[in-house]
Every structure is written in C-alpha cells, then in structure tokens.
Coordinates of C-alpha atoms in Angstrom, one line a residue:
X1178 CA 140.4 142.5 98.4
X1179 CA 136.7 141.1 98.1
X1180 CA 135.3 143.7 96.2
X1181 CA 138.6 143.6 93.8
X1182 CA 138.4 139.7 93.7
X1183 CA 134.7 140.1 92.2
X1184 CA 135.8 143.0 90.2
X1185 CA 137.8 140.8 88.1
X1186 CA 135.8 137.9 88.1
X1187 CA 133.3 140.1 86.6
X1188 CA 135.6 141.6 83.6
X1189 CA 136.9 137.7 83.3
X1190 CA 133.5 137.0 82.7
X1191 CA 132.6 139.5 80.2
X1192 CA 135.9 139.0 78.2
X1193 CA 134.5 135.4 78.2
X1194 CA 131.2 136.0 76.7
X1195 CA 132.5 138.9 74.5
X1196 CA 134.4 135.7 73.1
X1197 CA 131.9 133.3 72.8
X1198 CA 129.6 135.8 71.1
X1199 CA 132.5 136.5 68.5
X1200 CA 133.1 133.1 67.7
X1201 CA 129.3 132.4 67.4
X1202 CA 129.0 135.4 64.9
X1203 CA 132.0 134.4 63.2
X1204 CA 130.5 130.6 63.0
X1205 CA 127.7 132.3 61.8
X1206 CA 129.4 133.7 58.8
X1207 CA 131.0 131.1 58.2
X1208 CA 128.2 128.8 57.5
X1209 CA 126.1 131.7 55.6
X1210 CA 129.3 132.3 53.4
X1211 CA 129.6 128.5 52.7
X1212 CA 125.8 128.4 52.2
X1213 CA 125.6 131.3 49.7
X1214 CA 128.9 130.4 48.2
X1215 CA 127.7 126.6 47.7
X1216 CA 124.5 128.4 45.0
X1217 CA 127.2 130.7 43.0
X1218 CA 128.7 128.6 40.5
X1219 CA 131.8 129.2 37.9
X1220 CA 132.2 127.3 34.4
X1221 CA 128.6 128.1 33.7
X1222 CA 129.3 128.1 30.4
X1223 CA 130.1 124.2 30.2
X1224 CA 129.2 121.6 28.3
X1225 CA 129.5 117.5 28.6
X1226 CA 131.8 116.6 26.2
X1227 CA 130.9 113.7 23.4
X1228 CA 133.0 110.7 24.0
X1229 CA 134.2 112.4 27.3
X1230 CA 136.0 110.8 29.9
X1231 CA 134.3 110.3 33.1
X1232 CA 135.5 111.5 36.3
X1233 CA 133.9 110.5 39.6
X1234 CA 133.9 112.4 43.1
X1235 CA 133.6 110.3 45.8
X1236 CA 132.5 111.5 49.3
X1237 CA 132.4 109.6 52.5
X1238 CA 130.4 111.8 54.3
X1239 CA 132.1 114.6 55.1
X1240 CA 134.9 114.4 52.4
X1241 CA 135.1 114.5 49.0
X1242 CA 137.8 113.1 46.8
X1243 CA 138.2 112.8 42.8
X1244 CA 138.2 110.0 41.4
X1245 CA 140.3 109.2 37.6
X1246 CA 140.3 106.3 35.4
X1247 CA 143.6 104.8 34.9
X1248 CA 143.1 103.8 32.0
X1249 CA 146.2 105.2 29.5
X1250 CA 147.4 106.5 32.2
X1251 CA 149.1 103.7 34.6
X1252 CA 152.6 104.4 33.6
X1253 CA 151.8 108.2 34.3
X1254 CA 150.7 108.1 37.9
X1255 CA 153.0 104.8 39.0
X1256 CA 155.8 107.7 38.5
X1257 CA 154.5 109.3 41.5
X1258 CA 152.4 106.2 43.0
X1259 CA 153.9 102.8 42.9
X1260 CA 151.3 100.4 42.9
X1261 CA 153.5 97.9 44.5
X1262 CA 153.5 100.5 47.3
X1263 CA 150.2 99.8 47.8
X1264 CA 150.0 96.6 49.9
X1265 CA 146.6 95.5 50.0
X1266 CA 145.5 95.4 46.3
X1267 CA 144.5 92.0 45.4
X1268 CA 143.6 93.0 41.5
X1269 CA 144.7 95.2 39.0
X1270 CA 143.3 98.7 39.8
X1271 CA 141.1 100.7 37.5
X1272 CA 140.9 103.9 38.8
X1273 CA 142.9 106.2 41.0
X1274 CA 141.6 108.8 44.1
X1275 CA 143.1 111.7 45.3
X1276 CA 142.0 113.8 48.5
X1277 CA 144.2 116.8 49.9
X1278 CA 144.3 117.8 53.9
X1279 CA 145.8 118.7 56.7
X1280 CA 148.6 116.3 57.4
X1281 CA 148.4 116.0 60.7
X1282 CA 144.6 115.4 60.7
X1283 CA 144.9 112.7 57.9
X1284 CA 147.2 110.1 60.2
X1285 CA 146.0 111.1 63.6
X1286 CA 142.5 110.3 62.1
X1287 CA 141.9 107.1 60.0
X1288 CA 138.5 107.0 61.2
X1289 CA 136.4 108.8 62.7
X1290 CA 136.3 107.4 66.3
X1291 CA 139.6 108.6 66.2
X1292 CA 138.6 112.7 65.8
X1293 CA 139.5 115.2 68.5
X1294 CA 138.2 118.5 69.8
X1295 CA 142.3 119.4 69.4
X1296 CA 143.0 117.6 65.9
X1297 CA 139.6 119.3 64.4
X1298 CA 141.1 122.6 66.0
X1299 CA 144.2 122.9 65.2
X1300 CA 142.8 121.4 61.2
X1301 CA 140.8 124.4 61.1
X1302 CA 142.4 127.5 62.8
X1303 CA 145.9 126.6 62.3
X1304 CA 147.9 126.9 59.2
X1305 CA 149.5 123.6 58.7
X1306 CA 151.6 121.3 56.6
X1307 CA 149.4 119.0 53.9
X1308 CA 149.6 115.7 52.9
X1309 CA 147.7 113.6 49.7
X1310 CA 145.7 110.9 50.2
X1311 CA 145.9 108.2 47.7
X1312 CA 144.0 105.6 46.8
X1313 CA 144.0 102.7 43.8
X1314 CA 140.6 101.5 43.5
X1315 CA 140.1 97.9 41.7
X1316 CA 136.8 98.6 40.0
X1317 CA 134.7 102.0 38.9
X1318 CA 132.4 103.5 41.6
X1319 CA 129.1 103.0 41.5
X1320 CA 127.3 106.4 41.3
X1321 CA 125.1 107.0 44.4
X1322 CA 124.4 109.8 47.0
X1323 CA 127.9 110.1 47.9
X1324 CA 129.1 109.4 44.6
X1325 CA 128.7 111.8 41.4
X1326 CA 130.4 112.0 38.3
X1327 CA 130.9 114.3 35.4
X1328 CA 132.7 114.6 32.1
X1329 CA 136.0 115.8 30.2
X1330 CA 137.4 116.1 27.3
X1331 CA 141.3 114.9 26.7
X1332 CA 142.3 118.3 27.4
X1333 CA 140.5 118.7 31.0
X1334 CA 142.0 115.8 32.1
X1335 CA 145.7 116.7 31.2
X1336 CA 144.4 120.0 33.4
X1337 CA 143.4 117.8 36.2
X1338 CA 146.4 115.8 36.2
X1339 CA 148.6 119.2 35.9
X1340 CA 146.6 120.5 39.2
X1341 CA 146.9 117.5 41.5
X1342 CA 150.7 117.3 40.2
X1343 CA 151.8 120.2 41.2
X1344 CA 150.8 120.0 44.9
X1345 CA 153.0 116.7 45.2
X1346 CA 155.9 117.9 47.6
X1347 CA 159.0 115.8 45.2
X1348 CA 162.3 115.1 46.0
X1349 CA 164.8 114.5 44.2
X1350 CA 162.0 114.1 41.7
X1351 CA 159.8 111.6 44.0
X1352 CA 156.9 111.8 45.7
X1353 CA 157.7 111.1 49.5
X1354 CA 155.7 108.2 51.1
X1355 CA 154.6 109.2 54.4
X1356 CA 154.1 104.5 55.4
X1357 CA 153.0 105.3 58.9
X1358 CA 149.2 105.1 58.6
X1359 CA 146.6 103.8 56.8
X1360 CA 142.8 104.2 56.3
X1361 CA 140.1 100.4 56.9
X1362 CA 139.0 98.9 53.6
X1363 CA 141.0 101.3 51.0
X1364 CA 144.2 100.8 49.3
X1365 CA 145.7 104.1 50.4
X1366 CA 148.5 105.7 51.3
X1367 CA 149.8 109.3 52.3
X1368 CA 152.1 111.7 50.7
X1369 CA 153.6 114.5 51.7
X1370 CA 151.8 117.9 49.6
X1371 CA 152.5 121.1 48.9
X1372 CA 150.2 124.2 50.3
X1373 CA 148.7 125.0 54.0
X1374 CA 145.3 123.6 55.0
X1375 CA 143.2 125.9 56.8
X1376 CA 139.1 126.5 57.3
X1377 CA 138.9 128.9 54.7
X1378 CA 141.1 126.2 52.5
X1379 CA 139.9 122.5 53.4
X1380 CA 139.9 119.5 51.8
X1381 CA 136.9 119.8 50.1
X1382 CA 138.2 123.5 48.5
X1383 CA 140.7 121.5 47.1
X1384 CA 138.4 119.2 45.2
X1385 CA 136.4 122.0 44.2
X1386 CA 139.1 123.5 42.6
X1387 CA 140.3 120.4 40.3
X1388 CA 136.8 120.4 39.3
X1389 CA 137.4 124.3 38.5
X1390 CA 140.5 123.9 36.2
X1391 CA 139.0 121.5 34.6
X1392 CA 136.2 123.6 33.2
X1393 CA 133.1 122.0 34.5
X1394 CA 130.7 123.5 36.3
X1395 CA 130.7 123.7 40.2
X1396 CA 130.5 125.9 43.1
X1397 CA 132.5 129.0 43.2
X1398 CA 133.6 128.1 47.0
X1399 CA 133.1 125.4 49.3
X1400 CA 134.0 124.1 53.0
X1401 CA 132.1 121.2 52.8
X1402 CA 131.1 118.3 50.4
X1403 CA 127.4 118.9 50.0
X1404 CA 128.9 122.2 47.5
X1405 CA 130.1 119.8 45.2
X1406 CA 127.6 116.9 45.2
X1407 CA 124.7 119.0 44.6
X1408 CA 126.0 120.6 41.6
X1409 CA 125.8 117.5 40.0
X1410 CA 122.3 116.3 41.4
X1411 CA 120.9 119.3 39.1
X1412 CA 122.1 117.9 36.4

C-alpha cells in the first residue's frame, strides 16, 4: 500500500507540473500574440480628417474607454442614458464614455483593492455575460499618458455610435440600468450589454474595435491598453 501510495503521489505530481508547464506556455503565447499583434495595425490607409471631430480614449491604467463629445448629440444618447440617472453630476456634461466588460467583474470590482484571484479568473477563462460602463464627463479630457485622442469625420462618428449601440442589451426598447454599484470620483453607471467577455475578447478588444469601424488607424488586436495608446504616441 506504501509503494502504491507513492505511486500516485508521483503521477499526481507529474499531472501537476504537466499543468503548470501548459499554462506557462500558453501564458507565454498569450503575451507574444498580444505583443506582436499590438505592432500589426489595420486602417493604414487613414487620414485625419479637416474640421474632424475629436474623439478621446481614456485609460486608467489597465483599461481603456472611448471617449465622445456630446455635443449635437445630447438628445441621442439621453435615449439610452438619462442624465438624470446619473446622480452625482453637479454641471452640464460635455462628453460621454463608454467601456465594455465582464459584468460580473465590473460591480464586484469598483476599485482595484477590490480584485480577486476568482473574479480575474473567472473574467478571463470563463465566457460570461457583459455589462457597459457609462460615464457623463463635465469637461473634455486633458490629453496625457493615459489619455489620447484622434479624429473623425461626421460619418465615423455615426459608425461609432452604430457600434457601441448595438451591444446595448434593450428592452422593450430601453437600455436596462443595472443601479447596484458605482465607481469613486466618476458619474457612472452600468448597463446591461450584449456579447461574452473572455481573454481572447476583453475590454480593451472592445475599444479597439470602435476605433476599427471607425476607420482610423490602430492595432489589429489587443488584450491590453498599451495596444491602443501607443498607436497614437507615433503620431
């Protein structure tokens, strides 16, 4: 019984490292994908539009969210948005944000003393419902390290507005306020979004692709933030 007690313990052990060695490789290319992906871009052929309208993407870090003026386009987005939803505006907002996510992760996380080994885990490897994060913004962001901007015309902006539309989960032809949870020093509030969040679709691919159907130029695919904001530091 000794000898078959340390038998398997041995294959335990092996089984274990066989599947610390396969998640390390598949880490591995994961991070090279996102790296190589991150220095492909799409749209090469765009061009800043004269008179365009400017569009920022706002990161905190880790995510990036996109950023549109309101201007002309109040009485479009209070359709979906009330601002009166929004209880902690003090002025008129200029501008609008949008971030997409895993739902789950987005109110089990307002900040980020808040993150899990379980709520990153089940984020990443677990197909799951989404939610949008939106924000009213009282004045234009300032453009900084975290915060980039680039330019449309009128007709990639109607292409952005169709795109973050369509992943707004309506009923009875309303958005659905999910007023459970908040994030510190935003005017935000969650929705519930169409699609499922996983690694290989995150946040941050989502933002990529508004940029995409908008025509400008960005990164084919990626994971993470720094994919976006570097396309526009070589600018």
């Amino acid at each position: 019984d000794l000898v078959r007690s340390r038998g398997l313990g041995d294959v335990y052990k092996r089984q274990v490292l066989k599947f610390l060695l396969g998640f390390a490789v598949f880490v591995g290319f994961y991070l090279f994908a996102s790296f190589l992906c991150k220095h492909i871009s799409t749209n090469d052929d765009y061009v800043t539009p004269e008179n365009g309208i400017e569009i920022f993407v706002v990161s905190n870090g880790v995510h990036a969210d996109i950023c549109l003026p309101l201007e002309g386009d109040k009485e479009f987005w209070s359709k979906y948005f009330k601002v009166e939803d929004f209880k902690t505006l003090t002025k008129i907002p200029t501008h609008i944000s949008f971030g997409w996510g895993d739902k789950g992760f987005f109110l089990d996380t307002p900040e980020w003393s808040d993150l899990t080994f379980w709520n990153a885990f089940k984020a990443l490897f677990i197909p799951s419902n989404t939610a949008l994060h939106v924000s009213y913004v009282e004045s234009e962001p300032q453009l900084s390290e975290t915060t980039k901007s680039f330019f449309v015309d009128d007709k990639g902006l109607e292409r952005i507005k169709k795109y973050i539309t369509s992943y707004i989960q309506l009923k009875d032809g309303k958005s659905n306020l999910i007023d459970c949870c908040r994030y510190p020093d935003m005017h935000d509030n969650f929705y519930d979004g169409k699609g499922s969040y996983h690694m290989f679709r995150t946040c941050n691919v989502w933002t990529n692709e508004v940029i995409q159907e908008a025509g400008v130029k960005t990164s084919v695919w990626t994971p993470f933030d720094t994919g976006i904001l570097e396309q526009f530091e070589k600018e």
